PDB file of C-alpha atoms and ligand atoms in Angstrom:
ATOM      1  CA  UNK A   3     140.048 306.388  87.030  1.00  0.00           C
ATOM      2  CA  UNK A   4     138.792 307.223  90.605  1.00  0.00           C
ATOM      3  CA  UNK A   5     138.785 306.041  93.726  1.00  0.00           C
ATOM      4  CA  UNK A   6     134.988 304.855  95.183  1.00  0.00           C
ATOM      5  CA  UNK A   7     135.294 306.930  98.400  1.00  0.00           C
ATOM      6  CA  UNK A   8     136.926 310.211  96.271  1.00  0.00           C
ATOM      7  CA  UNK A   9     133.564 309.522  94.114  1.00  0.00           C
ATOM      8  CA  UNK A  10     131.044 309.279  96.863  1.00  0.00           C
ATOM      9  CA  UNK A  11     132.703 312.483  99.069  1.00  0.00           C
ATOM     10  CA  UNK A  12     132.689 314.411  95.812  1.00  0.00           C
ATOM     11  CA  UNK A  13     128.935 313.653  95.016  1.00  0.00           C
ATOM     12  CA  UNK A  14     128.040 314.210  98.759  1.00  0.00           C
ATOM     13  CA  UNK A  15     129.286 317.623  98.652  1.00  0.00           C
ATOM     14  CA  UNK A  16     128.257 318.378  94.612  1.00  0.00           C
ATOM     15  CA  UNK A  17     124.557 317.370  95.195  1.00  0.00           C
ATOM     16  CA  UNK A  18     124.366 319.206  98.966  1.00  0.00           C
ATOM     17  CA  UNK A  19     123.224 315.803 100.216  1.00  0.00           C
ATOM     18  CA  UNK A  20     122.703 316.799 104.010  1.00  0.00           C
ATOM     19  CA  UNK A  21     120.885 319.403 103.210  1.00  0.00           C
ATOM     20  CA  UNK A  22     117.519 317.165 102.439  1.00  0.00           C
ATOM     21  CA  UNK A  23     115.369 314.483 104.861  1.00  0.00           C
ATOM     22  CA  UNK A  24     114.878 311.882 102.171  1.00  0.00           C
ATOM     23  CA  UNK A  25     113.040 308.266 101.860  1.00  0.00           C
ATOM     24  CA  UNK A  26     116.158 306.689 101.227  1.00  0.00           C
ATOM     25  CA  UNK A  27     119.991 306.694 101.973  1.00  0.00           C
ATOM     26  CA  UNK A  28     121.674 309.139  99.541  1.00  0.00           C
ATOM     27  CA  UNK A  29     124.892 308.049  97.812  1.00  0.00           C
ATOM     28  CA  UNK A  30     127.120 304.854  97.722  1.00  0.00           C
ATOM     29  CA  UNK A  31     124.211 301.923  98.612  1.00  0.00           C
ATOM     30  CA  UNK A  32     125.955 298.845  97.423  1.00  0.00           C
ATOM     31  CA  UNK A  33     129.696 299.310  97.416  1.00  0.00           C
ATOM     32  CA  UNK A  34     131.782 297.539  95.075  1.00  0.00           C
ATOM     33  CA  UNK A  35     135.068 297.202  93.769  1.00  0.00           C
ATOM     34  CA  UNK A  36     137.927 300.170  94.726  1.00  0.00           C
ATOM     35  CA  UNK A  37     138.614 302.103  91.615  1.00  0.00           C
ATOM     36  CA  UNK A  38     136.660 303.203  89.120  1.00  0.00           C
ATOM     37  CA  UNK A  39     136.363 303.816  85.710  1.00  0.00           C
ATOM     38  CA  UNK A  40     133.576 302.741  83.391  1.00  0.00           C
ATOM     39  CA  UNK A  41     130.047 304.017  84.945  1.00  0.00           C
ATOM     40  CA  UNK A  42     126.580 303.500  83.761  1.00  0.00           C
ATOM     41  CA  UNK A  43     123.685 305.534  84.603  1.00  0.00           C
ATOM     42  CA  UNK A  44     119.899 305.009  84.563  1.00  0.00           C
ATOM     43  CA  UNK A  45     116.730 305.621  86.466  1.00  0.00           C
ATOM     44  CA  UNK A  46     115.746 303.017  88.393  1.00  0.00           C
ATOM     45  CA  UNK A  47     118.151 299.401  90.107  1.00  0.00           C
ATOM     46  CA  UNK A  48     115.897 297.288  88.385  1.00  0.00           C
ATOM     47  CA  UNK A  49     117.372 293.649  87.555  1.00  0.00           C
ATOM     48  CA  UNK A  50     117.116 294.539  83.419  1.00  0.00           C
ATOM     49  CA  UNK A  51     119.356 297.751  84.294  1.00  0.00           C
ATOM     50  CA  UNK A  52     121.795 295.873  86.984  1.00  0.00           C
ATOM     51  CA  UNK A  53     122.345 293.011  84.116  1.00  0.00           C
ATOM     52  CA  UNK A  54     122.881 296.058  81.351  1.00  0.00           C
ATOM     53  CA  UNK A  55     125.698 297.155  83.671  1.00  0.00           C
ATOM     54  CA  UNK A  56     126.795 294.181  84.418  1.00  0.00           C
ATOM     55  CA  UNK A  57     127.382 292.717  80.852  1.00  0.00           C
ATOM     56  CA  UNK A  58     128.523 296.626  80.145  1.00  0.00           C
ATOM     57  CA  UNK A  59     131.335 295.367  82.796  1.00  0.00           C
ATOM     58  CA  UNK A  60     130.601 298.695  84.652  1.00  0.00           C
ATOM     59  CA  UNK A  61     132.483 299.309  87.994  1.00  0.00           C
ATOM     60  CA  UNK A  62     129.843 301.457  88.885  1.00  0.00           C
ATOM     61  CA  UNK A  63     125.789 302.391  88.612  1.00  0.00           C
ATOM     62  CA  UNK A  64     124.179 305.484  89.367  1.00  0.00           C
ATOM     63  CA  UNK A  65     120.153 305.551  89.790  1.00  0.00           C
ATOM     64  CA  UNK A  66     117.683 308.016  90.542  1.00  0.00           C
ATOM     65  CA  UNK A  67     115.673 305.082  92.850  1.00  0.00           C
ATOM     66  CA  UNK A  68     117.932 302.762  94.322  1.00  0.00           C
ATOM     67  CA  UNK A  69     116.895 300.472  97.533  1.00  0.00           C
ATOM     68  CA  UNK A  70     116.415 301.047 101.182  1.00  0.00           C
ATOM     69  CA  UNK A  71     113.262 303.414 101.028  1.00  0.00           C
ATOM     70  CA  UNK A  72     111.522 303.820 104.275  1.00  0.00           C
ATOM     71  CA  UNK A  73     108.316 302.068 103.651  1.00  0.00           C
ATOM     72  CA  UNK A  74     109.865 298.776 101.974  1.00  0.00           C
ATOM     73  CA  UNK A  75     110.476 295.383 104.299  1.00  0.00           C
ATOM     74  CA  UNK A  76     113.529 295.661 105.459  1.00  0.00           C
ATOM     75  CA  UNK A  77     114.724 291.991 104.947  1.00  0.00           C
ATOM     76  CA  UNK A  78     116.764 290.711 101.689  1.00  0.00           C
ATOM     77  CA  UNK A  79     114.758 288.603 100.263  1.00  0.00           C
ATOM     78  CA  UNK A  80     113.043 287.844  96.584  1.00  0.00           C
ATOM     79  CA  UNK A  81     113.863 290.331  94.132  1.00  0.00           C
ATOM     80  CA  UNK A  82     115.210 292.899  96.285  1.00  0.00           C
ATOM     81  CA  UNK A  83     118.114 289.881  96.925  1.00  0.00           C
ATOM     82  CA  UNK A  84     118.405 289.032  93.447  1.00  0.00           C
ATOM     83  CA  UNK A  85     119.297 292.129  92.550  1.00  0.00           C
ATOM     84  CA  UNK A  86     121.871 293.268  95.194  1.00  0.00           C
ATOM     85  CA  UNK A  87     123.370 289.736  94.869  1.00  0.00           C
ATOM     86  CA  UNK A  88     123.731 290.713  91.558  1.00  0.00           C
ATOM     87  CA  UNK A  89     125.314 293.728  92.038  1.00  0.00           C
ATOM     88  CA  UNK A  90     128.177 292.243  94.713  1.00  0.00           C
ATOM     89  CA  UNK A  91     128.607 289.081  92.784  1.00  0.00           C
ATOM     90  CA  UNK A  92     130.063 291.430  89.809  1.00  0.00           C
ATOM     91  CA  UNK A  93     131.800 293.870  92.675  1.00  0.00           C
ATOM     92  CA  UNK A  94     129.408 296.947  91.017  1.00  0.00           C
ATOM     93  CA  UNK A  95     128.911 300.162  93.232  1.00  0.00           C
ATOM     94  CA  UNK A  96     125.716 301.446  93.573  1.00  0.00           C
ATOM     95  CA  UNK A  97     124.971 305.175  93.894  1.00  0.00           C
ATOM     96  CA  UNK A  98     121.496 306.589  94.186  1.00  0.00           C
ATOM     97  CA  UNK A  99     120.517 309.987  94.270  1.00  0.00           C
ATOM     98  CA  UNK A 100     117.222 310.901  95.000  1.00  0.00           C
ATOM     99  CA  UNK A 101     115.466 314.154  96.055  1.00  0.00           C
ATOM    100  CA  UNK A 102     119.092 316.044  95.670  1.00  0.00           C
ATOM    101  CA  UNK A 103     119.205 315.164  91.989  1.00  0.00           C
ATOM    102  CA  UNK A 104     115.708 316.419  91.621  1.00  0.00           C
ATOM    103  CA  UNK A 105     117.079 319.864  93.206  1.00  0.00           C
ATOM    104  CA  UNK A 106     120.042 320.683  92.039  1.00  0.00           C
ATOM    105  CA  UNK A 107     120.472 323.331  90.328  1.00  0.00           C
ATOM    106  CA  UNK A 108     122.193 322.651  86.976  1.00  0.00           C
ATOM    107  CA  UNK A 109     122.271 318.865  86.578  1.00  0.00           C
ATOM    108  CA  UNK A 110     119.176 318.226  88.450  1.00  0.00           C
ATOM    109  CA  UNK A 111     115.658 316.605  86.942  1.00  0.00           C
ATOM    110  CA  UNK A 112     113.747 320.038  87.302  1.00  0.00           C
ATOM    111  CA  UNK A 113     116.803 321.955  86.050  1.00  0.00           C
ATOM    112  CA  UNK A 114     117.394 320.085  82.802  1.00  0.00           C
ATOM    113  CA  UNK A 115     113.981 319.765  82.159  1.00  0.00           C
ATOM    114  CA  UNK A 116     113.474 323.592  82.014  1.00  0.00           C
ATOM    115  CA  UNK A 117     116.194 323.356  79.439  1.00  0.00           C
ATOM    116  CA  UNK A 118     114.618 320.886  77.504  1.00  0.00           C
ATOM    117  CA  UNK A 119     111.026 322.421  77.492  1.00  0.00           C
ATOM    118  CA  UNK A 120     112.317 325.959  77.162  1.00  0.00           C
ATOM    119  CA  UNK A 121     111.487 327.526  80.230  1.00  0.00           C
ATOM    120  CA  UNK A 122     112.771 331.269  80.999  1.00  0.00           C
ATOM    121  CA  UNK A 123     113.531 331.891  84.517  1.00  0.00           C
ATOM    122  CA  UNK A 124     113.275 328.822  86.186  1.00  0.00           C
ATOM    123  CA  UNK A 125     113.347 328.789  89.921  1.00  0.00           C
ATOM    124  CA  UNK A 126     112.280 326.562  93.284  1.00  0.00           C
ATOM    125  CA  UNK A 127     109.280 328.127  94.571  1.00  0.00           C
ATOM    126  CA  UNK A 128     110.177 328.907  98.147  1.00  0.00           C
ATOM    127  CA  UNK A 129     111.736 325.844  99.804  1.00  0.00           C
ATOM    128  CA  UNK A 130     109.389 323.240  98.045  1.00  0.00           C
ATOM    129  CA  UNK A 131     110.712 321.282  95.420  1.00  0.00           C
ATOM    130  CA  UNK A 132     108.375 322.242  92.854  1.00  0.00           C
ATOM    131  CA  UNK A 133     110.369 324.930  90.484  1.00  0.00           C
ATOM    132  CA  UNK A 134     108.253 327.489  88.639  1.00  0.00           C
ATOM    133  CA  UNK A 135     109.281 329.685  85.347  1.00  0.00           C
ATOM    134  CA  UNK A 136     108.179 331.265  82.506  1.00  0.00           C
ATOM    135  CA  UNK A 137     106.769 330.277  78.813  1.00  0.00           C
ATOM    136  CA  UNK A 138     104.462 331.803  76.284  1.00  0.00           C
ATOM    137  CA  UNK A 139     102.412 329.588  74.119  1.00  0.00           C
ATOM    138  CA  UNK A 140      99.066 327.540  74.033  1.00  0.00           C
ATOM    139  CA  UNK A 141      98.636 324.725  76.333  1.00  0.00           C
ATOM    140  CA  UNK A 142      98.505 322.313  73.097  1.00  0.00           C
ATOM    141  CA  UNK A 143     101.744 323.983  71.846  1.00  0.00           C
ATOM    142  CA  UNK A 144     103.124 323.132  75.151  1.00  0.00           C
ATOM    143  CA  UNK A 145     101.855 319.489  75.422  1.00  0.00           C
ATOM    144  CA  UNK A 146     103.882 319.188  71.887  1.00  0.00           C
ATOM    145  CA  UNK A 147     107.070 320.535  72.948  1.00  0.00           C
ATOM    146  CA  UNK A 148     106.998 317.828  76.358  1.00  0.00           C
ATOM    147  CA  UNK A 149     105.842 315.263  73.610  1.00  0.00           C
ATOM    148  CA  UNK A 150     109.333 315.733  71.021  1.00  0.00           C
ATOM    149  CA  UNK A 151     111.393 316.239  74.446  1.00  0.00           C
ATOM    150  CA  UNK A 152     110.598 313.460  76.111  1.00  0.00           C
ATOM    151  CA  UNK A 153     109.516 311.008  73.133  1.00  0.00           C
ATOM    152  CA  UNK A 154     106.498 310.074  74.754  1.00  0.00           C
ATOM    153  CA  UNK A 155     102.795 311.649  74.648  1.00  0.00           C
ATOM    154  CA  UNK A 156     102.199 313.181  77.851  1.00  0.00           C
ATOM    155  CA  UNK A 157      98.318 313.182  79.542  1.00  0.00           C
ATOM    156  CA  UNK A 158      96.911 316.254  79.029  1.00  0.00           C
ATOM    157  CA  UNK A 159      94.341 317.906  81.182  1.00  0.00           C
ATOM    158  CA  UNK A 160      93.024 321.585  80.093  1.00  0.00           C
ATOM    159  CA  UNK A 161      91.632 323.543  77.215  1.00  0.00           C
ATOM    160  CA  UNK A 162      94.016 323.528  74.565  1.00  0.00           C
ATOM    161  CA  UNK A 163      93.299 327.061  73.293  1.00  0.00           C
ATOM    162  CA  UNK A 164      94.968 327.837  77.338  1.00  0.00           C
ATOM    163  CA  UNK A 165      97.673 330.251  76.584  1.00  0.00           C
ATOM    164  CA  UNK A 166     100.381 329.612  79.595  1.00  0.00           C
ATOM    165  CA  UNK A 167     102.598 332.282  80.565  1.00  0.00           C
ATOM    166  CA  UNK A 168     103.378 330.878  84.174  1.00  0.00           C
ATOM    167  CA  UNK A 169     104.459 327.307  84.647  1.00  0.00           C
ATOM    168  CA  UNK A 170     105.448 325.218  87.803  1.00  0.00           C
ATOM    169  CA  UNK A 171     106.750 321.842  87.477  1.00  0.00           C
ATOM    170  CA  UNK A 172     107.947 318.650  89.963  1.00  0.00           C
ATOM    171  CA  UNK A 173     109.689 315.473  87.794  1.00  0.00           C
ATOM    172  CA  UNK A 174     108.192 312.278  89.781  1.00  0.00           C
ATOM    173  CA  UNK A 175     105.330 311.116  91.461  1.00  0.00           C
ATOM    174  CA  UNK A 176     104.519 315.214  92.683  1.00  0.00           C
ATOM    175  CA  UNK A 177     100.813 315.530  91.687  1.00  0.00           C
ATOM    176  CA  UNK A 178      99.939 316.160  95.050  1.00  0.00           C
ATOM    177  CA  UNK A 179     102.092 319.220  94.623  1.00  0.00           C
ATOM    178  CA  UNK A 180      99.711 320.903  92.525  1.00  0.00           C
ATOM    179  CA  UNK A 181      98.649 322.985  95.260  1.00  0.00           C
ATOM    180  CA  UNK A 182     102.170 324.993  95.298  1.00  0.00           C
ATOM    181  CA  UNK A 183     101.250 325.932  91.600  1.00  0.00           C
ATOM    182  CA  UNK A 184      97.917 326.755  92.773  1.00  0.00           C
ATOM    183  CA  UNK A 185      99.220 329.078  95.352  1.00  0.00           C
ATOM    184  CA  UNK A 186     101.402 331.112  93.268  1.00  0.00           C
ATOM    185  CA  UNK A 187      98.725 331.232  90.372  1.00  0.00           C
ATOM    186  CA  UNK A 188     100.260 328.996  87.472  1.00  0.00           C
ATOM    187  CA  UNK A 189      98.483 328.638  84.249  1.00  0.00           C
ATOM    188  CA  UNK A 190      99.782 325.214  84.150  1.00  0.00           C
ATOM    189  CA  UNK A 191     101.382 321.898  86.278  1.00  0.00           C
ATOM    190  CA  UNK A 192     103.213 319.720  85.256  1.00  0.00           C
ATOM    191  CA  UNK A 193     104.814 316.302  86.957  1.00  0.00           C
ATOM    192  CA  UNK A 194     105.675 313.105  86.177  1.00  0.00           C
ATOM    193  CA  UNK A 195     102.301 310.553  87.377  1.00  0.00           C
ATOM    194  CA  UNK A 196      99.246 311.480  87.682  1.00  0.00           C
ATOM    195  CA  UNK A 197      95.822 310.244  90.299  1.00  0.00           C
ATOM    196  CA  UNK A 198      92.330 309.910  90.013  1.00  0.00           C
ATOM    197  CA  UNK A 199      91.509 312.908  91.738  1.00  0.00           C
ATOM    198  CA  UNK A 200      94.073 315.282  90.212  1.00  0.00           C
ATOM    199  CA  UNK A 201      91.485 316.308  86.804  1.00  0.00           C
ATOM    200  CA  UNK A 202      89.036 317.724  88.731  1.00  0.00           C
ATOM    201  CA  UNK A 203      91.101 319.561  91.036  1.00  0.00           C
ATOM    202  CA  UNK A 204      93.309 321.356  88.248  1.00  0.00           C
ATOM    203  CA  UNK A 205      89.792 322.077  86.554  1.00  0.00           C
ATOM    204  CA  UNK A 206      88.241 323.604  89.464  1.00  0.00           C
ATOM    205  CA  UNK A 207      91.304 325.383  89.859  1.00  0.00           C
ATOM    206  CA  UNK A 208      91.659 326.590  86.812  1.00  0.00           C
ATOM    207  CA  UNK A 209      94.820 325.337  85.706  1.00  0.00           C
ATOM    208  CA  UNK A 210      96.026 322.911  83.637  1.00  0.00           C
ATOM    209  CA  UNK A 211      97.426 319.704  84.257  1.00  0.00           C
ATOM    210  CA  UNK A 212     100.598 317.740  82.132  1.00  0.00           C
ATOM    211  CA  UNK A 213     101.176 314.001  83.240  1.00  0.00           C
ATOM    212  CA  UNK A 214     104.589 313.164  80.958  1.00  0.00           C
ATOM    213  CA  UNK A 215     105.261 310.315  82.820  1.00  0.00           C
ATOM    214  CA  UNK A 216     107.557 309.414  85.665  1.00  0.00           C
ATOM    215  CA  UNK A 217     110.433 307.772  84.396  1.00  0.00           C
ATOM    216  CA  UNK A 218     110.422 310.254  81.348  1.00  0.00           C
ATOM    217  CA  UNK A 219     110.716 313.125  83.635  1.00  0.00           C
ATOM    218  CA  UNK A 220     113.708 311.597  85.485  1.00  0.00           C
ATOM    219  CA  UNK A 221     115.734 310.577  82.842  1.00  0.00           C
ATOM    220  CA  UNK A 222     117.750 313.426  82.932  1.00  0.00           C
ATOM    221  CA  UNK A 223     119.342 314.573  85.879  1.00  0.00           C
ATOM    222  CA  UNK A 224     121.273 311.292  86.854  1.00  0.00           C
ATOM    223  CA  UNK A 225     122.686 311.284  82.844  1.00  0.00           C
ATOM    224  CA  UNK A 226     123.739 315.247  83.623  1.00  0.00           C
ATOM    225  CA  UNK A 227     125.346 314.239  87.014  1.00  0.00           C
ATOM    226  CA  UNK A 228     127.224 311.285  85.621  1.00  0.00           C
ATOM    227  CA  UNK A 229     128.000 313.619  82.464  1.00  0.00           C
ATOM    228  CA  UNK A 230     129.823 315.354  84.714  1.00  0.00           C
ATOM    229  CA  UNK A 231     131.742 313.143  86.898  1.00  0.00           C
ATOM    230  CA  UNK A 232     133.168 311.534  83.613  1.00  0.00           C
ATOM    231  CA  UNK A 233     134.489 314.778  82.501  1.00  0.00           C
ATOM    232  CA  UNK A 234     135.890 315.894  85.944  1.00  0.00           C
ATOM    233  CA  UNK A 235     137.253 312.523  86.622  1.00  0.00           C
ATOM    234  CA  UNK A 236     137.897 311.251  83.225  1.00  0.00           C
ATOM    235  CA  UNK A 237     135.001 308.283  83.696  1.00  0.00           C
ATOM    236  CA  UNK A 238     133.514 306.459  80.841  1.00  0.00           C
ATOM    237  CA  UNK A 239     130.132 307.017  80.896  1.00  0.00           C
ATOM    238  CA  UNK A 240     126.358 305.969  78.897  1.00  0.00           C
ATOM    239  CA  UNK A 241     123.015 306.031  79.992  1.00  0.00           C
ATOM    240  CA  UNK A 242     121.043 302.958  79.512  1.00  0.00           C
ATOM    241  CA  UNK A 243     117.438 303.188  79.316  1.00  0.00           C
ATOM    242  CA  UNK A 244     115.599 300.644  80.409  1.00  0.00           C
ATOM    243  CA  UNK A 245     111.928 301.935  79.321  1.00  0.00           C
ATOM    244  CA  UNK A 246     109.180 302.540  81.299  1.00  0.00           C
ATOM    245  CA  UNK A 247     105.530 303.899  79.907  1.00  0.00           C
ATOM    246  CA  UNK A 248     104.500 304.917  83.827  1.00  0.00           C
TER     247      UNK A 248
HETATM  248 ZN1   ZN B 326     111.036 309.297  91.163  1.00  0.00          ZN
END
């Protein structure tokens, strides 16, 4: 059992909040009932994963996209109600971590997804938050190994013959940030969405371009981060996924 504020303060600190300008408040969004114990994670405070946690009888849920983003009306109203009422109707804490669970460095998204594709040496290039490492195989090799890891087929854009030695990578909605792989030559890019113009420019470019999905690239850092808290805090903890083919 914890306390909510011990929670929050250590998650502030573990996952170097202040260090990023983000689209959203980072940490406890909806707060809920004092002490904690049972915890549920997932990717996104939709209403099917708030009711999940709710007949789960979590005290508290931790998301990768919670509410309050910059762009989004600022009134509580329609869904955006429903869920938060929700949420303090069942005295559930909300925590949402966004950009500094992409970044960190063990339990975040581009971390554990090195892990899970195999990637040697992976780093942040510079201070983006695209990471870059190391593989050796054919691009279709590749595209099989993001397949069994993420249990969905990614979009593939490239020769499959490609043999990739240098990789960059951004989990999320990053295909804009195909230019940092550009600029420090990568064989290959891969992020979670992709757009209409992206094809062309990875072809012209010469480098190949993975779309595994959004969701399935995110699904790992707030189970990691939540992995941990249960161990340091003695927590029970499960990940409910609540899937999502974008
Ligand atoms: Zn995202």
């Amino acid at each position: 059992m914890v306390n909510q504020k011990t929670l929050a303060d250590y998650c502030h600190q573990y996952l170097t909040v202040d260090k990023f300008d983000d689209y959203c408040p980072n940490g406890l969004q909806i707060q809920g009932k004092s002490d904690i114990k049972k915890i549920i994670s997932g990717v996104s405070a939709n209403q099917a994963l708030i009711d999940r946690a709710i007949d789960e009888a979590a005290d508290a849920l931790f998301v990768h996209h919670g509410f309050f983003w910059k762009n989004e009306p600022p009134t509580l109203t329609g869904i955006k109600k429903n869920r938060i009422k929700a949420l303090l109707d069942n005295n559930i804490n909300l925590f949402a971590y966004h950009l500094p669970l992409d970044a960190h460095p063990t339990i975040g998204n581009n971390a554990q997804l090195a892990t899970r594709f195999d990637i040697k040496n992976p780093v942040p290039i510079g201070d983006t938050l695209v990471w870059q490492g190391e593989i050796n195989t054919t691009l279709a090799n590749f595209s099989n190994t993001v397949k069994q890891a993420l249990s969905r087929t990614p979009l593939v854009f490239g020769n499959d013959e490609k043999t990739l030695k240098r990789i960059a990578w951004c989990s999320g909605g990053a295909q804009t940030y195909i230019q940092h792989a550009i600029n420090i030559n990568a064989d290959c890019f891969l992020t979670g969405e992709v757009s209409e113009q992206i094809p062309a420019i990875a072809l012209e470019n010469n480098i190949a371009f993975i779309s595994a999905g959004h969701h399935a690239t995110e699904r790992y850092g707030v189970q990691a981060l939540c992995q941990h808290l249960a161990q340091e805090f003695n927590l029970d903890h499960h990940f409910i996924d609540i899937d999502n083919s974008v």
